[in-house]
Amino acid sequence: MAGLLGRLSRRSSFPVSGHGIRMFSTVEHVSENGKSMNLYSAINQALHIALETDPRSYVFGEDVGFGGVFRCTTGLAERFGKSRVFNTPLCEQGIVGFGIGLAAMGNRVIAEIQFADYIFPAFDQIVNEAAKFRYRSGNQFNCGGLTIRAPYGAVGHGGHYHSQSPEAFFCHVPGIKVVIPRSPREAKGLLLSSIRDPNPVVFFEPKWLYRQAVEDVPEDDYMIPLSEAEVIREGSDITLVGWGAQLTIMEQACLDAEKEGISCELIDLKTLIPWDKEIVETSVRKTGRLLISHEAPVTGGFGAEIAATIVERCFLRLEAPVSRVCGLDTPFPLVFEPFYMPTKNKILDAIKSTVNY
């Protein structure tokens, strides 16, 4: 009952426009490269395309019928009908369990978990059922049409039940993919790739950027390949690796480091499992240094896996220990969020200490 009351109470508090997040209209202008839109609008457009191009696709979750708390499913039920876009009870394990069954029948399933913090009741369904479905049947059956969307990470005022980054829990599980976009253009292309991928995908969306991040997004149907990282800033002194909303903070640190004569190479991993080891290895062999940053707590975070892998592959090329700038090993705080977060200044200090090691 406590969990139910907690989730009912969260309905009244999101979405909001405070703490530095600007509210943008869905579409601001049209350019040669597409329409300028924010991240939640890009997600919404991807869902429209997925439902339109595949009559056996479905979208469901808590409150998605009227658009969801972040408005990502706005207009879907009106356009495609309540038999394909519908609300569910407040029961995450039921949402994912139903999704597994529906996907096993050959359908494309986009299940929404309202906040990533509440994905844990569905942990058994994801880890012991969805991830193992194909393997345990000897590839006779699968639920590869399942995509689970969940907004993750800090939002400025979410506290410990609406701010967590649980991606590392799922990166330990063979049989599923974990994808996190950094921007509207990336979100649309990666979500469509996830929906159409023949494997179950957990797709975490940076809710801090739902309205804050705006860029030109092609209106057509396009996909961005999974498991291919991208060098979004080239450099020669140190390699920085991140994903999702943290890329914006890391890029700011790179710009400040450049003013002090330090050349940073910045990589967006995009897909955490399976991740693009080769592009990170190539970069570290060039720079000789590596810094990883994510919002999740440092202990057991996915940054540790990246660090271990690169040490194995690049040990003789490393000029300094691998650095991790991450969230603290505490529950996610409310008023102390600025102290918890891996901020630009923390990253800049780590860049300088690593380069000067």
CSV table of C-alpha atoms in Angstrom, one decimal:
chain,number,residue,atom,x,y,z
A,1,MET,CA,0.0,0.0,0.0
A,2,ALA,CA,2.9,2.4,0.8
A,3,GLY,CA,4.2,1.9,-2.7
A,4,LEU,CA,0.8,2.5,-4.2
A,5,LEU,CA,0.3,5.7,-2.3
A,6,GLY,CA,3.8,6.8,-3.2
A,7,ARG,CA,3.2,6.3,-6.8
A,8,LEU,CA,-0.2,8.0,-6.7
A,9,SER,CA,1.4,11.0,-5.0
A,10,ARG,CA,4.1,11.4,-7.7
A,11,ARG,CA,1.4,12.0,-10.3
A,12,SER,CA,0.9,15.5,-9.0
A,13,SER,CA,4.5,16.5,-9.0
A,14,PHE,CA,5.6,15.9,-12.6
A,15,PRO,CA,6.3,17.3,-15.1
A,16,VAL,CA,7.4,20.7,-13.8
A,17,SER,CA,9.5,23.5,-15.3
A,18,GLY,CA,11.6,24.5,-12.4
A,19,HIS,CA,15.3,24.2,-11.5
A,20,GLY,CA,16.7,25.5,-14.7
A,21,ILE,CA,14.7,23.4,-17.2
A,22,ARG,CA,13.2,25.5,-19.9
A,23,MET,CA,9.8,24.6,-21.3
A,24,PHE,CA,9.9,24.3,-25.1
A,25,SER,CA,7.1,24.0,-27.5
A,26,THR,CA,6.9,20.7,-29.4
A,27,VAL,CA,8.2,22.1,-32.7
A,28,GLU,CA,10.0,25.5,-32.9
A,29,HIS,CA,11.0,25.8,-36.5
A,30,VAL,CA,11.6,23.9,-39.7
A,31,SER,CA,15.2,23.7,-41.1
A,32,GLU,CA,16.8,21.8,-44.0
A,33,ASN,CA,17.8,19.1,-41.5
A,34,GLY,CA,14.3,18.6,-40.1
A,35,LYS,CA,12.2,20.2,-37.4
A,36,SER,CA,13.6,21.6,-34.2
A,37,MET,CA,12.1,19.7,-31.3
A,38,ASN,CA,12.9,18.7,-27.8
A,39,LEU,CA,13.6,15.2,-26.6
A,40,TYR,CA,10.2,14.2,-25.5
A,41,SER,CA,8.7,15.3,-28.8
A,42,ALA,CA,11.3,13.2,-30.6
A,43,ILE,CA,10.3,10.2,-28.5
A,44,ASN,CA,6.7,10.9,-29.3
A,45,GLN,CA,7.5,11.0,-33.0
A,46,ALA,CA,9.4,7.7,-32.9
A,47,LEU,CA,6.4,6.1,-31.2
A,48,HIS,CA,4.0,7.4,-33.9
A,49,ILE,CA,6.3,6.0,-36.6
A,50,ALA,CA,6.6,2.6,-34.8
A,51,LEU,CA,2.8,2.3,-34.5
A,52,GLU,CA,2.2,3.5,-38.0
A,53,THR,CA,4.7,1.2,-39.7
A,54,ASP,CA,3.8,-2.0,-37.8
A,55,PRO,CA,0.2,-2.9,-37.2
A,56,ARG,CA,1.3,-5.4,-34.6
A,57,SER,CA,2.9,-2.8,-32.3
A,58,TYR,CA,1.5,-1.8,-29.0
A,59,VAL,CA,2.3,0.9,-26.4
A,60,PHE,CA,1.1,0.6,-22.8
A,61,GLY,CA,2.0,1.6,-19.2
A,62,GLU,CA,0.8,3.7,-16.4
A,63,ASP,CA,-1.1,6.8,-17.7
A,64,VAL,CA,0.1,6.5,-21.3
A,65,GLY,CA,-3.4,6.7,-22.6
A,66,PHE,CA,-3.6,10.4,-21.9
A,67,GLY,CA,0.0,11.2,-22.8
A,68,GLY,CA,1.9,10.1,-19.6
A,69,VAL,CA,3.4,12.3,-17.0
A,70,PHE,CA,6.1,13.6,-19.4
A,71,ARG,CA,3.7,13.8,-22.4
A,72,CYS,CA,5.8,11.3,-24.4
A,73,THR,CA,2.7,9.4,-25.6
A,74,THR,CA,0.5,12.4,-26.3
A,75,GLY,CA,-1.9,11.8,-29.2
A,76,LEU,CA,-1.1,8.1,-29.6
A,77,ALA,CA,-4.4,6.7,-28.2
A,78,GLU,CA,-6.4,9.1,-30.3
A,79,ARG,CA,-4.7,8.2,-33.5
A,80,PHE,CA,-4.2,4.5,-33.1
A,81,GLY,CA,-7.0,3.5,-30.8
A,82,LYS,CA,-7.3,2.3,-27.2
A,83,SER,CA,-6.7,-1.3,-28.3
A,84,ARG,CA,-3.1,-0.5,-29.2
A,85,VAL,CA,-2.3,2.3,-26.7
A,86,PHE,CA,-3.7,1.8,-23.3
A,87,ASN,CA,-3.2,2.4,-19.6
A,88,THR,CA,-2.3,-0.4,-17.1
A,89,PRO,CA,-2.6,-0.8,-13.4
A,90,LEU,CA,0.1,0.4,-11.1
A,91,CYS,CA,2.0,-2.9,-11.3
A,92,GLU,CA,5.4,-2.9,-13.0
A,93,GLN,CA,5.9,-6.6,-12.9
A,94,GLY,CA,2.5,-7.0,-14.6
A,95,ILE,CA,3.4,-4.5,-17.3
A,96,VAL,CA,6.6,-6.3,-18.2
A,97,GLY,CA,5.1,-9.8,-17.7
A,98,PHE,CA,2.3,-8.9,-20.1
A,99,GLY,CA,4.8,-7.4,-22.5
A,100,ILE,CA,6.8,-10.6,-22.6
A,101,GLY,CA,3.8,-12.6,-23.4
A,102,LEU,CA,2.6,-10.2,-26.1
A,103,ALA,CA,6.1,-10.1,-27.7
A,104,ALA,CA,6.3,-13.9,-27.6
A,105,MET,CA,3.3,-14.0,-29.9
A,106,GLY,CA,5.2,-12.0,-32.5
A,107,ASN,CA,4.1,-8.5,-31.6
A,108,ARG,CA,6.2,-5.3,-31.2
A,109,VAL,CA,5.8,-4.2,-27.6
A,110,ILE,CA,6.7,-0.8,-26.1
A,111,ALA,CA,6.1,-1.0,-22.4
A,112,GLU,CA,6.6,2.2,-20.3
A,113,ILE,CA,7.8,2.2,-16.7
A,114,GLN,CA,6.8,5.6,-15.5
A,115,PHE,CA,10.1,6.3,-13.6
A,116,ALA,CA,13.2,4.1,-13.8
A,117,ASP,CA,13.2,4.1,-10.0
A,118,TYR,CA,10.1,1.9,-10.1
A,119,ILE,CA,11.5,-0.7,-12.5
A,120,PHE,CA,12.7,-2.9,-9.7
A,121,PRO,CA,9.3,-4.7,-9.1
A,122,ALA,CA,9.7,-5.9,-12.7
A,123,PHE,CA,13.3,-7.0,-12.2
A,124,ASP,CA,12.5,-10.7,-12.0
A,125,GLN,CA,10.4,-10.5,-15.2
A,126,ILE,CA,13.2,-8.7,-17.1
A,127,VAL,CA,16.2,-10.7,-15.7
A,128,ASN,CA,14.7,-14.2,-15.3
A,129,GLU,CA,12.1,-14.2,-18.1
A,130,ALA,CA,12.7,-11.7,-20.9
A,131,ALA,CA,16.5,-12.1,-20.9
A,132,LYS,CA,16.4,-15.9,-20.9
A,133,PHE,CA,13.4,-16.6,-23.1
A,134,ARG,CA,15.2,-17.3,-26.3
A,135,TYR,CA,18.1,-19.2,-24.6
A,136,ARG,CA,16.0,-21.5,-22.5
A,137,SER,CA,13.9,-22.6,-25.5
A,138,GLY,CA,16.9,-23.3,-27.7
A,139,ASN,CA,15.8,-20.4,-30.0
A,140,GLN,CA,12.4,-21.9,-30.6
A,141,PHE,CA,10.7,-19.0,-28.9
A,142,ASN,CA,11.7,-15.4,-28.1
A,143,CYS,CA,10.3,-12.1,-26.8
A,144,GLY,CA,12.7,-10.0,-28.9
A,145,GLY,CA,10.0,-7.6,-29.8
A,146,LEU,CA,9.9,-6.2,-26.3
A,147,THR,CA,11.2,-2.7,-25.6
A,148,ILE,CA,11.0,-1.2,-22.1
A,149,ARG,CA,11.1,2.6,-21.9
A,150,ALA,CA,11.9,4.3,-18.6
A,151,PRO,CA,12.9,7.9,-17.7
A,152,TYR,CA,16.0,7.9,-15.5
A,153,GLY,CA,18.4,10.2,-13.7
A,154,ALA,CA,18.4,13.5,-11.9
A,155,VAL,CA,15.8,16.1,-12.6
A,156,GLY,CA,16.7,18.8,-10.0
A,157,HIS,CA,14.0,18.1,-7.4
A,158,GLY,CA,13.2,14.4,-7.7
A,159,GLY,CA,14.8,13.1,-4.5
A,160,HIS,CA,15.6,9.5,-3.9
A,161,TYR,CA,12.5,7.9,-5.6
A,162,HIS,CA,12.5,9.9,-8.9
A,163,SER,CA,16.2,10.4,-9.7
A,164,GLN,CA,18.0,7.1,-9.8
A,165,SER,CA,20.2,5.7,-12.6
A,166,PRO,CA,19.8,1.9,-12.5
A,167,GLU,CA,21.4,1.0,-15.8
A,168,ALA,CA,24.2,-1.0,-14.2
A,169,PHE,CA,21.8,-3.6,-12.7
A,170,PHE,CA,20.7,-4.6,-16.2
A,171,CYS,CA,24.2,-4.5,-17.8
A,172,HIS,CA,25.0,-7.6,-15.8
A,173,VAL,CA,22.3,-9.6,-17.6
A,174,PRO,CA,23.1,-11.5,-20.9
A,175,GLY,CA,20.1,-11.6,-23.2
A,176,ILE,CA,19.0,-7.9,-23.1
A,177,LYS,CA,20.4,-4.7,-24.5
A,178,VAL,CA,20.6,-1.4,-22.6
A,179,VAL,CA,20.4,1.9,-24.6
A,180,ILE,CA,20.6,5.5,-23.4
A,181,PRO,CA,20.4,8.5,-25.8
A,182,ARG,CA,21.9,11.9,-25.3
A,183,SER,CA,19.8,14.2,-27.5
A,184,PRO,CA,16.5,14.4,-29.4
A,185,ARG,CA,18.0,13.2,-32.7
A,186,GLU,CA,19.7,10.3,-31.1
A,187,ALA,CA,16.6,9.4,-29.0
A,188,LYS,CA,14.4,9.0,-32.1
A,189,GLY,CA,16.9,7.0,-34.1
A,190,LEU,CA,18.0,4.8,-31.2
A,191,LEU,CA,14.4,4.2,-30.0
A,192,LEU,CA,13.3,3.0,-33.5
A,193,SER,CA,16.3,0.7,-33.6
A,194,SER,CA,15.5,-0.7,-30.2
A,195,ILE,CA,11.9,-1.3,-31.1
A,196,ARG,CA,12.9,-3.2,-34.3
A,197,ASP,CA,15.8,-5.0,-32.8
A,198,PRO,CA,15.3,-8.8,-32.5
A,199,ASN,CA,16.3,-8.7,-28.8
A,200,PRO,CA,14.6,-7.3,-25.6
A,201,VAL,CA,15.9,-3.7,-25.0
A,202,VAL,CA,15.8,-1.6,-21.9
A,203,PHE,CA,15.7,2.0,-23.1
A,204,PHE,CA,16.5,4.6,-20.5
A,205,GLU,CA,15.5,8.2,-21.3
A,206,PRO,CA,17.2,11.2,-19.6
A,207,LYS,CA,14.3,13.0,-18.2
A,208,TRP,CA,16.4,16.1,-17.3
A,209,LEU,CA,16.6,16.6,-21.1
A,210,TYR,CA,13.0,15.9,-22.0
A,211,ARG,CA,12.3,19.7,-22.5
A,212,GLN,CA,15.8,21.1,-22.1
A,213,ALA,CA,17.5,19.5,-25.1
A,214,VAL,CA,16.4,20.9,-28.4
A,215,GLU,CA,17.9,20.2,-31.9
A,216,ASP,CA,16.9,19.6,-35.5
A,217,VAL,CA,15.4,16.1,-35.9
A,218,PRO,CA,14.6,14.5,-39.3
A,219,GLU,CA,10.9,13.9,-39.7
A,220,ASP,CA,11.4,10.7,-41.7
A,221,ASP,CA,11.8,7.2,-40.4
A,222,TYR,CA,15.4,6.6,-39.6
A,223,MET,CA,17.4,4.3,-37.3
A,224,ILE,CA,20.7,4.8,-35.5
A,225,PRO,CA,22.7,1.5,-35.1
A,226,LEU,CA,22.9,0.0,-31.7
A,227,SER,CA,26.3,-0.9,-30.1
A,228,GLU,CA,28.1,1.8,-32.1
A,229,ALA,CA,29.6,4.5,-30.0
A,230,GLU,CA,30.4,7.9,-31.4
A,231,VAL,CA,33.3,10.3,-31.0
A,232,ILE,CA,31.5,13.6,-30.5
A,233,ARG,CA,34.6,15.6,-29.8
A,234,GLU,CA,38.1,14.7,-31.0
A,235,GLY,CA,41.2,15.3,-28.8
A,236,SER,CA,44.7,14.1,-28.1
A,237,ASP,CA,45.4,14.3,-24.3
A,238,ILE,CA,42.6,12.3,-22.6
A,239,THR,CA,39.6,10.2,-23.5
A,240,LEU,CA,36.2,10.9,-21.8
A,241,VAL,CA,33.4,8.3,-22.0
A,242,GLY,CA,29.8,8.8,-20.9
A,243,TRP,CA,26.2,8.4,-21.9
A,244,GLY,CA,22.8,10.1,-21.7
A,245,ALA,CA,22.4,13.5,-19.9
A,246,GLN,CA,26.0,13.3,-18.5
A,247,LEU,CA,27.4,14.0,-22.0
A,248,THR,CA,26.3,17.7,-21.7
A,249,ILE,CA,28.2,18.1,-18.4
A,250,MET,CA,31.2,16.4,-19.8
A,251,GLU,CA,31.3,18.6,-22.9
A,252,GLN,CA,31.3,21.7,-20.8
A,253,ALA,CA,34.3,20.3,-18.8
A,254,CYS,CA,36.0,19.6,-22.1
A,255,LEU,CA,35.6,23.2,-23.2
A,256,ASP,CA,37.0,24.5,-19.9
A,257,ALA,CA,39.9,22.1,-20.1
A,258,GLU,CA,40.7,23.4,-23.6
A,259,LYS,CA,41.1,26.9,-22.2
A,260,GLU,CA,43.9,25.4,-20.1
A,261,GLY,CA,45.6,23.7,-23.0
A,262,ILE,CA,44.1,20.2,-22.5
A,263,SER,CA,42.7,18.5,-25.6
A,264,CYS,CA,39.8,16.1,-24.6
A,265,GLU,CA,38.3,13.4,-26.8
A,266,LEU,CA,34.7,12.8,-25.8
A,267,ILE,CA,32.8,9.5,-26.6
A,268,ASP,CA,29.1,8.8,-26.3
A,269,LEU,CA,28.7,5.1,-25.6
A,270,LYS,CA,24.9,5.1,-26.6
A,271,THR,CA,24.5,1.4,-26.1
A,272,LEU,CA,25.8,0.0,-22.8
A,273,ILE,CA,25.2,-3.6,-23.5
A,274,PRO,CA,26.7,-4.8,-25.8
A,275,TRP,CA,29.1,-1.8,-25.7
A,276,ASP,CA,31.5,-0.6,-28.4
A,277,LYS,CA,34.9,-1.6,-26.8
A,278,GLU,CA,36.8,-1.0,-30.0
A,279,ILE,CA,36.1,2.7,-30.4
A,280,VAL,CA,37.1,3.3,-26.8
A,281,GLU,CA,40.2,1.2,-27.0
A,282,THR,CA,41.3,3.1,-30.2
A,283,SER,CA,40.8,6.4,-28.5
A,284,VAL,CA,42.7,5.4,-25.3
A,285,ARG,CA,45.6,4.0,-27.4
A,286,LYS,CA,45.8,7.5,-28.9
A,287,THR,CA,45.5,9.6,-25.7
A,288,GLY,CA,46.9,7.3,-23.1
A,289,ARG,CA,44.3,8.4,-20.5
A,290,LEU,CA,40.7,7.6,-19.7
A,291,LEU,CA,38.0,9.3,-17.6
A,292,ILE,CA,34.5,7.8,-17.2
A,293,SER,CA,31.5,9.7,-15.8
A,294,HIS,CA,28.0,8.7,-14.9
A,295,GLU,CA,25.2,9.8,-12.5
A,296,ALA,CA,24.9,6.3,-10.8
A,297,PRO,CA,26.9,5.6,-7.7
A,298,VAL,CA,30.6,4.9,-8.4
A,299,THR,CA,30.7,1.4,-6.7
A,300,GLY,CA,29.5,-1.2,-9.1
A,301,GLY,CA,28.6,1.4,-11.8
A,302,PHE,CA,29.1,0.5,-15.4
A,303,GLY,CA,32.1,2.8,-15.4
A,304,ALA,CA,34.0,0.0,-13.5
A,305,GLU,CA,33.4,-2.4,-16.3
A,306,ILE,CA,34.7,0.0,-18.9
A,307,ALA,CA,37.7,0.7,-16.7
A,308,ALA,CA,38.6,-2.9,-16.3
A,309,THR,CA,38.2,-3.7,-20.0
A,310,ILE,CA,40.4,-0.8,-21.1
A,311,VAL,CA,43.1,-1.7,-18.5
A,312,GLU,CA,43.1,-5.2,-19.9
A,313,ARG,CA,43.4,-4.0,-23.5
A,314,CYS,CA,45.5,-0.9,-23.1
A,315,PHE,CA,47.6,-1.4,-20.0
A,316,LEU,CA,51.0,-0.7,-21.6
A,317,ARG,CA,49.6,2.5,-23.3
A,318,LEU,CA,48.1,4.1,-20.2
A,319,GLU,CA,49.9,7.1,-18.8
A,320,ALA,CA,47.7,7.4,-15.7
A,321,PRO,CA,45.2,5.4,-13.7
A,322,VAL,CA,41.7,5.4,-15.1
A,323,SER,CA,39.6,8.1,-13.5
A,324,ARG,CA,35.9,7.8,-12.6
A,325,VAL,CA,33.7,10.8,-11.7
A,326,CYS,CA,30.3,9.5,-10.7
A,327,GLY,CA,27.5,9.8,-8.2
A,328,LEU,CA,28.2,9.2,-4.5
A,329,ASP,CA,27.6,5.9,-2.7
A,330,THR,CA,24.5,7.2,-1.0
A,331,PRO,CA,20.8,7.2,-1.6
A,332,PHE,CA,20.0,10.0,-4.1
A,333,PRO,CA,19.5,13.1,-2.0
A,334,LEU,CA,17.0,15.9,-2.4
A,335,VAL,CA,18.5,19.2,-1.0
A,336,PHE,CA,22.0,17.8,-1.3
A,337,GLU,CA,21.7,16.9,-5.0
A,338,PRO,CA,24.3,19.4,-6.1
A,339,PHE,CA,26.9,17.7,-3.8
A,340,TYR,CA,25.9,14.2,-5.1
A,341,MET,CA,26.1,15.0,-8.8
A,342,PRO,CA,29.2,14.5,-11.0
A,343,THR,CA,29.4,18.2,-11.9
A,344,LYS,CA,31.5,20.0,-14.5
A,345,ASN,CA,34.0,21.2,-11.9
A,346,LYS,CA,34.5,17.7,-10.5
A,347,ILE,CA,35.1,16.4,-14.0
A,348,LEU,CA,37.5,19.3,-14.8
A,349,ASP,CA,39.5,18.6,-11.7
A,350,ALA,CA,39.8,14.9,-12.6
A,351,ILE,CA,40.8,15.8,-16.1
A,352,LYS,CA,43.7,18.0,-14.9
A,353,SER,CA,44.9,15.5,-12.2
A,354,THR,CA,44.8,12.7,-14.8
A,355,VAL,CA,46.7,14.6,-17.4
A,356,ASN,CA,49.3,15.9,-14.8
A,357,TYR,CA,49.7,12.5,-13.2
